[in-house]
CSV table of C-alpha atoms in Angstrom, one decimal:
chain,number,residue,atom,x,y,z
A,181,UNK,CA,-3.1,3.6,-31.1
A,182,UNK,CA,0.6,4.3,-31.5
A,183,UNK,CA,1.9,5.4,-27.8
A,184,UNK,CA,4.8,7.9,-26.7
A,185,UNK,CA,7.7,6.1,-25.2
A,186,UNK,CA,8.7,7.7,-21.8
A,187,UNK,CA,11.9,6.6,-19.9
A,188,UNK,CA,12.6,7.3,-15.8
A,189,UNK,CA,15.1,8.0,-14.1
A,190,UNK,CA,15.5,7.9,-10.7
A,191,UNK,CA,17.7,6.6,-7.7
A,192,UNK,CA,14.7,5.6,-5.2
A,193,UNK,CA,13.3,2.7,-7.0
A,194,UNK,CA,10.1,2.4,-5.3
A,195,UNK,CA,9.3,5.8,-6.7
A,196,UNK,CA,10.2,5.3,-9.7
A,197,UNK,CA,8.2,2.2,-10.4
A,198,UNK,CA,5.6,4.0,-8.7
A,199,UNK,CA,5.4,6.9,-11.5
A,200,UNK,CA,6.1,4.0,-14.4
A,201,UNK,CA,3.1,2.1,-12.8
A,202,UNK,CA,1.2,5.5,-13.3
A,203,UNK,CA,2.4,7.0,-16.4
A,204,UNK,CA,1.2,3.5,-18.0
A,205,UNK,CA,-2.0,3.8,-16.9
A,206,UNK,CA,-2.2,7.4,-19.4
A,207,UNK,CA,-3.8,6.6,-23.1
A,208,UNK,CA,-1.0,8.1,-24.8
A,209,UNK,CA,2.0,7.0,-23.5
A,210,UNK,CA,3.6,3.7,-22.5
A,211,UNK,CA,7.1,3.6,-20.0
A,212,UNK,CA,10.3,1.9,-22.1
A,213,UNK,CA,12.2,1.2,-19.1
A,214,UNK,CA,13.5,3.0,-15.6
A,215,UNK,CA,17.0,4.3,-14.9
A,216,UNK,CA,18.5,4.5,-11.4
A,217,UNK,CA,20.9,7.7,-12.7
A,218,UNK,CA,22.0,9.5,-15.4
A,219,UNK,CA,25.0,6.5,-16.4
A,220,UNK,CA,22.5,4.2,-17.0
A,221,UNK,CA,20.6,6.1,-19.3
A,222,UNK,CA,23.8,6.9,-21.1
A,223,UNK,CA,24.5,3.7,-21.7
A,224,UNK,CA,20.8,2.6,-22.4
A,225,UNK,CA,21.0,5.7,-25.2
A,226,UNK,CA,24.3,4.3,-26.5
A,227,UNK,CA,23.7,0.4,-27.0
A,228,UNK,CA,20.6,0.8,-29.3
A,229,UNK,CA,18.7,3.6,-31.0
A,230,UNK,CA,15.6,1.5,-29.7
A,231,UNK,CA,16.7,2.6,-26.3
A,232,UNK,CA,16.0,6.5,-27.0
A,233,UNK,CA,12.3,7.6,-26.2
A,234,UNK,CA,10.3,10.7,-27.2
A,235,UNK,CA,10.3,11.7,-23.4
A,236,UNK,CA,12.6,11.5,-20.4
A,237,UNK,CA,11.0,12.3,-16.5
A,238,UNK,CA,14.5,13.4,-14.9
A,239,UNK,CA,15.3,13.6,-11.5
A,240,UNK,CA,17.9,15.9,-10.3
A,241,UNK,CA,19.7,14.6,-7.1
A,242,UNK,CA,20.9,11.0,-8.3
A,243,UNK,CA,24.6,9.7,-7.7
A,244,UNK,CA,27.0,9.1,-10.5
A,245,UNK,CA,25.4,11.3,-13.0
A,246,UNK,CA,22.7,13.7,-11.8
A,247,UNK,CA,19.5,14.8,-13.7
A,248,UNK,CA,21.5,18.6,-14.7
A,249,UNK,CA,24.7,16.8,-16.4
A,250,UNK,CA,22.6,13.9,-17.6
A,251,UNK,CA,20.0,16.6,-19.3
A,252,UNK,CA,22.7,18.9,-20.8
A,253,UNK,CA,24.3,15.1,-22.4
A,254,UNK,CA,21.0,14.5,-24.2
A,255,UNK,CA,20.4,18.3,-25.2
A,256,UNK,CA,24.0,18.1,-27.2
A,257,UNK,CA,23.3,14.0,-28.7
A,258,UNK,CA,19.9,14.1,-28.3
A,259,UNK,CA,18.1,17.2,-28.5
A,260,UNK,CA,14.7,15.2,-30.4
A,261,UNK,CA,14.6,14.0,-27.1
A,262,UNK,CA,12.3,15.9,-24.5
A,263,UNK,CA,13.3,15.9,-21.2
A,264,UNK,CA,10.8,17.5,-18.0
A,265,UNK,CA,12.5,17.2,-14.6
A,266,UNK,CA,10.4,15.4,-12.0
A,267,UNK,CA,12.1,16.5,-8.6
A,268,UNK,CA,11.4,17.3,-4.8
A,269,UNK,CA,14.0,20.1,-5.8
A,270,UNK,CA,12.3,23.6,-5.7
A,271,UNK,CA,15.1,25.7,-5.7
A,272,UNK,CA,14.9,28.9,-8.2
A,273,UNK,CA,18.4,28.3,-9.0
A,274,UNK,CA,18.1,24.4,-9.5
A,275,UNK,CA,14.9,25.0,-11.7
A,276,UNK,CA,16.8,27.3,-13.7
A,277,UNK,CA,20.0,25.3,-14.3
A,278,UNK,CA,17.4,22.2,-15.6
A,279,UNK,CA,15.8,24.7,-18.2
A,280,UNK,CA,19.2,26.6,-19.4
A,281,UNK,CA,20.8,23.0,-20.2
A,282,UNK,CA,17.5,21.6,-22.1
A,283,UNK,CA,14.8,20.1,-19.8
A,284,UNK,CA,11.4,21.7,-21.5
A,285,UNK,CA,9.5,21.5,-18.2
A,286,UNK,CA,9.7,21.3,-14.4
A,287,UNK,CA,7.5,19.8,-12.0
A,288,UNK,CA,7.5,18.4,-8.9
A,289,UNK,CA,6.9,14.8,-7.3
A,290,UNK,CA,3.6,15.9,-5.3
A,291,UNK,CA,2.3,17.0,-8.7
A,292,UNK,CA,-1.0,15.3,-9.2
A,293,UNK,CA,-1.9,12.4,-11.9
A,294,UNK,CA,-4.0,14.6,-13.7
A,295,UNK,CA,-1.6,17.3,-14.0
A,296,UNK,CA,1.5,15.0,-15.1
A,297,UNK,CA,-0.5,13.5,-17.5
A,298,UNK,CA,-1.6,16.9,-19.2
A,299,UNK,CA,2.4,17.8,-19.0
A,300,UNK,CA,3.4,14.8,-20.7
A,301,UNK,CA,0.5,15.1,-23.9
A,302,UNK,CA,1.8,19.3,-24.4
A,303,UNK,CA,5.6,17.7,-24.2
A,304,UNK,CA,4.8,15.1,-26.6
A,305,UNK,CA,2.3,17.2,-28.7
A,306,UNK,CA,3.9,20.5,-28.8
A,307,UNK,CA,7.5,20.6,-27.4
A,308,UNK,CA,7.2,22.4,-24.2
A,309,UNK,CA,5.4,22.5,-20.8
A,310,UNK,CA,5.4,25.1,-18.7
A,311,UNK,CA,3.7,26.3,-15.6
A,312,UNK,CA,3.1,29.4,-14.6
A,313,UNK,CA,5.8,29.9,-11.2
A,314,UNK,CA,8.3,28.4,-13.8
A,315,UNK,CA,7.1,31.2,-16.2
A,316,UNK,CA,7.4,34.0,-13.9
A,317,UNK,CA,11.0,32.6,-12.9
A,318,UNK,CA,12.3,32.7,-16.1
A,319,UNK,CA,11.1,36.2,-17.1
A,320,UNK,CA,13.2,37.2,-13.9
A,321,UNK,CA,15.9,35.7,-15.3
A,322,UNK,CA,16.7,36.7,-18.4
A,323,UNK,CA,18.6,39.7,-18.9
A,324,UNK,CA,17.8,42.6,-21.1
A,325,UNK,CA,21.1,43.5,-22.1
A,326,UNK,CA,21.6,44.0,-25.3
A,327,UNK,CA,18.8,41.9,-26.3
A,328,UNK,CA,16.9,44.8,-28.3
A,329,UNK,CA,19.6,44.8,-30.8
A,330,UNK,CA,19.2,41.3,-32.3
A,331,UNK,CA,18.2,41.3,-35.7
A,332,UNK,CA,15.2,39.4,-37.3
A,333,UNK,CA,13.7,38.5,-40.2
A,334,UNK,CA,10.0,38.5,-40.8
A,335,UNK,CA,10.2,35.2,-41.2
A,336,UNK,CA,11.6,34.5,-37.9
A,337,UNK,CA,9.3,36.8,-36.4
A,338,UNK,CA,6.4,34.8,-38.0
A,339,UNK,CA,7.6,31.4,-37.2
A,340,UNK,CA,8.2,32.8,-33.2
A,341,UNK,CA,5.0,34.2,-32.7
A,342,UNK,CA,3.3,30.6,-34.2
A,343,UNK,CA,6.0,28.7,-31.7
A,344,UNK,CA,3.8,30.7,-28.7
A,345,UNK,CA,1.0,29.0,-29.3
A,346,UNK,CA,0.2,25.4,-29.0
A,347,UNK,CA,0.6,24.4,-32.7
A,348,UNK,CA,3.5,22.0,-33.3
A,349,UNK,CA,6.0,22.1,-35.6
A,350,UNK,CA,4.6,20.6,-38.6
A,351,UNK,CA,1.5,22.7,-37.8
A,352,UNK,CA,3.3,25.9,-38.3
A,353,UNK,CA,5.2,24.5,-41.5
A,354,UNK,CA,1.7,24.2,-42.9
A,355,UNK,CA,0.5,27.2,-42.3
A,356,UNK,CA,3.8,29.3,-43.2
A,357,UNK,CA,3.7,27.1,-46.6
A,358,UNK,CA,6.8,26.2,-46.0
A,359,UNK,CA,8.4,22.4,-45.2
A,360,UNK,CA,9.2,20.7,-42.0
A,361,UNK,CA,13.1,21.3,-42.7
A,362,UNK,CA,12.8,24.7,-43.1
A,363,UNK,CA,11.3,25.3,-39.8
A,364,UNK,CA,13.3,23.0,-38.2
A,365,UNK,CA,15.8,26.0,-39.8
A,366,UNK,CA,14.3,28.7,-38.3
A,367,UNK,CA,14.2,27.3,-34.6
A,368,UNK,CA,17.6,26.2,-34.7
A,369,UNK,CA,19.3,30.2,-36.0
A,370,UNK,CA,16.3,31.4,-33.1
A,371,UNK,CA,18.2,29.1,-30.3
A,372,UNK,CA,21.6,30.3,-31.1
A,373,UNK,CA,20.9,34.1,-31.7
A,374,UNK,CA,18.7,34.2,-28.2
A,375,UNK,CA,21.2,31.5,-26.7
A,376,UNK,CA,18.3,29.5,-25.8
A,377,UNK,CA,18.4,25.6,-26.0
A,378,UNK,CA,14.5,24.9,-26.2
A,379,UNK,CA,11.0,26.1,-27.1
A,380,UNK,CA,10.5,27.6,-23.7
A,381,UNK,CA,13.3,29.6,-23.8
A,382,UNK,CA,11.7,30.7,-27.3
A,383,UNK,CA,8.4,31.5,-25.8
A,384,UNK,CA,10.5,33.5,-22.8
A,385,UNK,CA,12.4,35.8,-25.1
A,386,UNK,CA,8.9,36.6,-27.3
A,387,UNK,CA,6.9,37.1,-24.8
A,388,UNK,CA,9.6,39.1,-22.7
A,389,UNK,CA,10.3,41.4,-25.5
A,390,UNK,CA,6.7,42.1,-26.5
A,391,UNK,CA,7.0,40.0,-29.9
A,392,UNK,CA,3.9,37.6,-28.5
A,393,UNK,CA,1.0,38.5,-26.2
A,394,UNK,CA,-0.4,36.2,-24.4
């Protein structure tokens, strides 16, 4: 069975061998290698495409390069990439600076096995992980000015509701008859009219605005 590839970066080694040693031990997924900040995965990402893995488990506090600059460096070379912060961090306003420069998902290091495991398969799967605090946080967040006055299509409206669900992205191609390219269309006008940079912020906006209902 082919495996997701899942890169770590973190400064306290012993940790972060720790959480390769674990994430191993999950059916789907297999760890490429471990980082010990945000340089080194720079320079891993540059030196060979084999290098670049479906999924990245960021820390935030790491010296040289921390986990909010090095996430906001793959969201503008990498955006295929999915990136979840893994931090002792539980700041509202560190949480929300990870989500508005890419990562799709936030948890933290006491998180148990069972839960990190299920985070990483709806990452992999469907592009986004969320839990319910970091939910309510960014409903808070986002303002509603002048958001009422964006324009949609149908189309758009279509493809957002089907993006609220767990269906990926091929899955939703299928169903709207159209191809994988012209979805991959849709999300991309979606993140720049709602000035989102992921599916989360997607779900946000549509659920904020009464477009989905969970």
């Amino acid at each position: 069975m082919m495996k997701y590839s899942v890169v770590i970066v973190d400064d306290h080694t012993l940790l972060s061998q720790a959480i390769a040693a674990m994430v191993n031990t999950f059916n789907k997924f297999k760890v490429l290698y471990t980082c010990k900040n945000g340089q080194e995965l720079v320079d891993k990402f540059s030196s060979s495409p084999e290098f670049i893995p479906d999924v990245v488990l960021m820390d935030i506090n790491m010296p040289i390069m921390n986990g909010i600059e090095t996430t906001e460096w793959i969201s503008k070379n990498h955006n295929e990439v999915h990136v979840m912060a893994l931090s002792v961090e539980d700041e509202d306003a560190t949480i929300l600076k990870m989500l508005k420069v890419g990562a799709i998902g936030y948890l933290l290091k006491d998180t148990e096995k069972v839960v990190l495991e299920k985070a990483l398969v709806e990452i992999a799967e469907n592009g986004f992980y969320h839990t319910k605090n970091v939910t309510n946080l960014l409903m808070k967040s986002l303002s509603g000015n002048g958001e009422t006055e964006i324009k949609f299509k149908e189309r758009e409206i279509t493809f957002m509701k089907h993006a609220c669900s767990e269906l990926t992205y091929k899955e939703i191609a299928e169903i709207m008859c159209l191809s994988p390219k012209t979805i991959d269309g849709y999300r991309d006008v979606l993140f720049t009219k709602l000035h989102v940079k992921n599916r989360v912020g997607l779900v946000m906006y549509a659920i904020k605005n009464k477009i989905y209902t969970p």
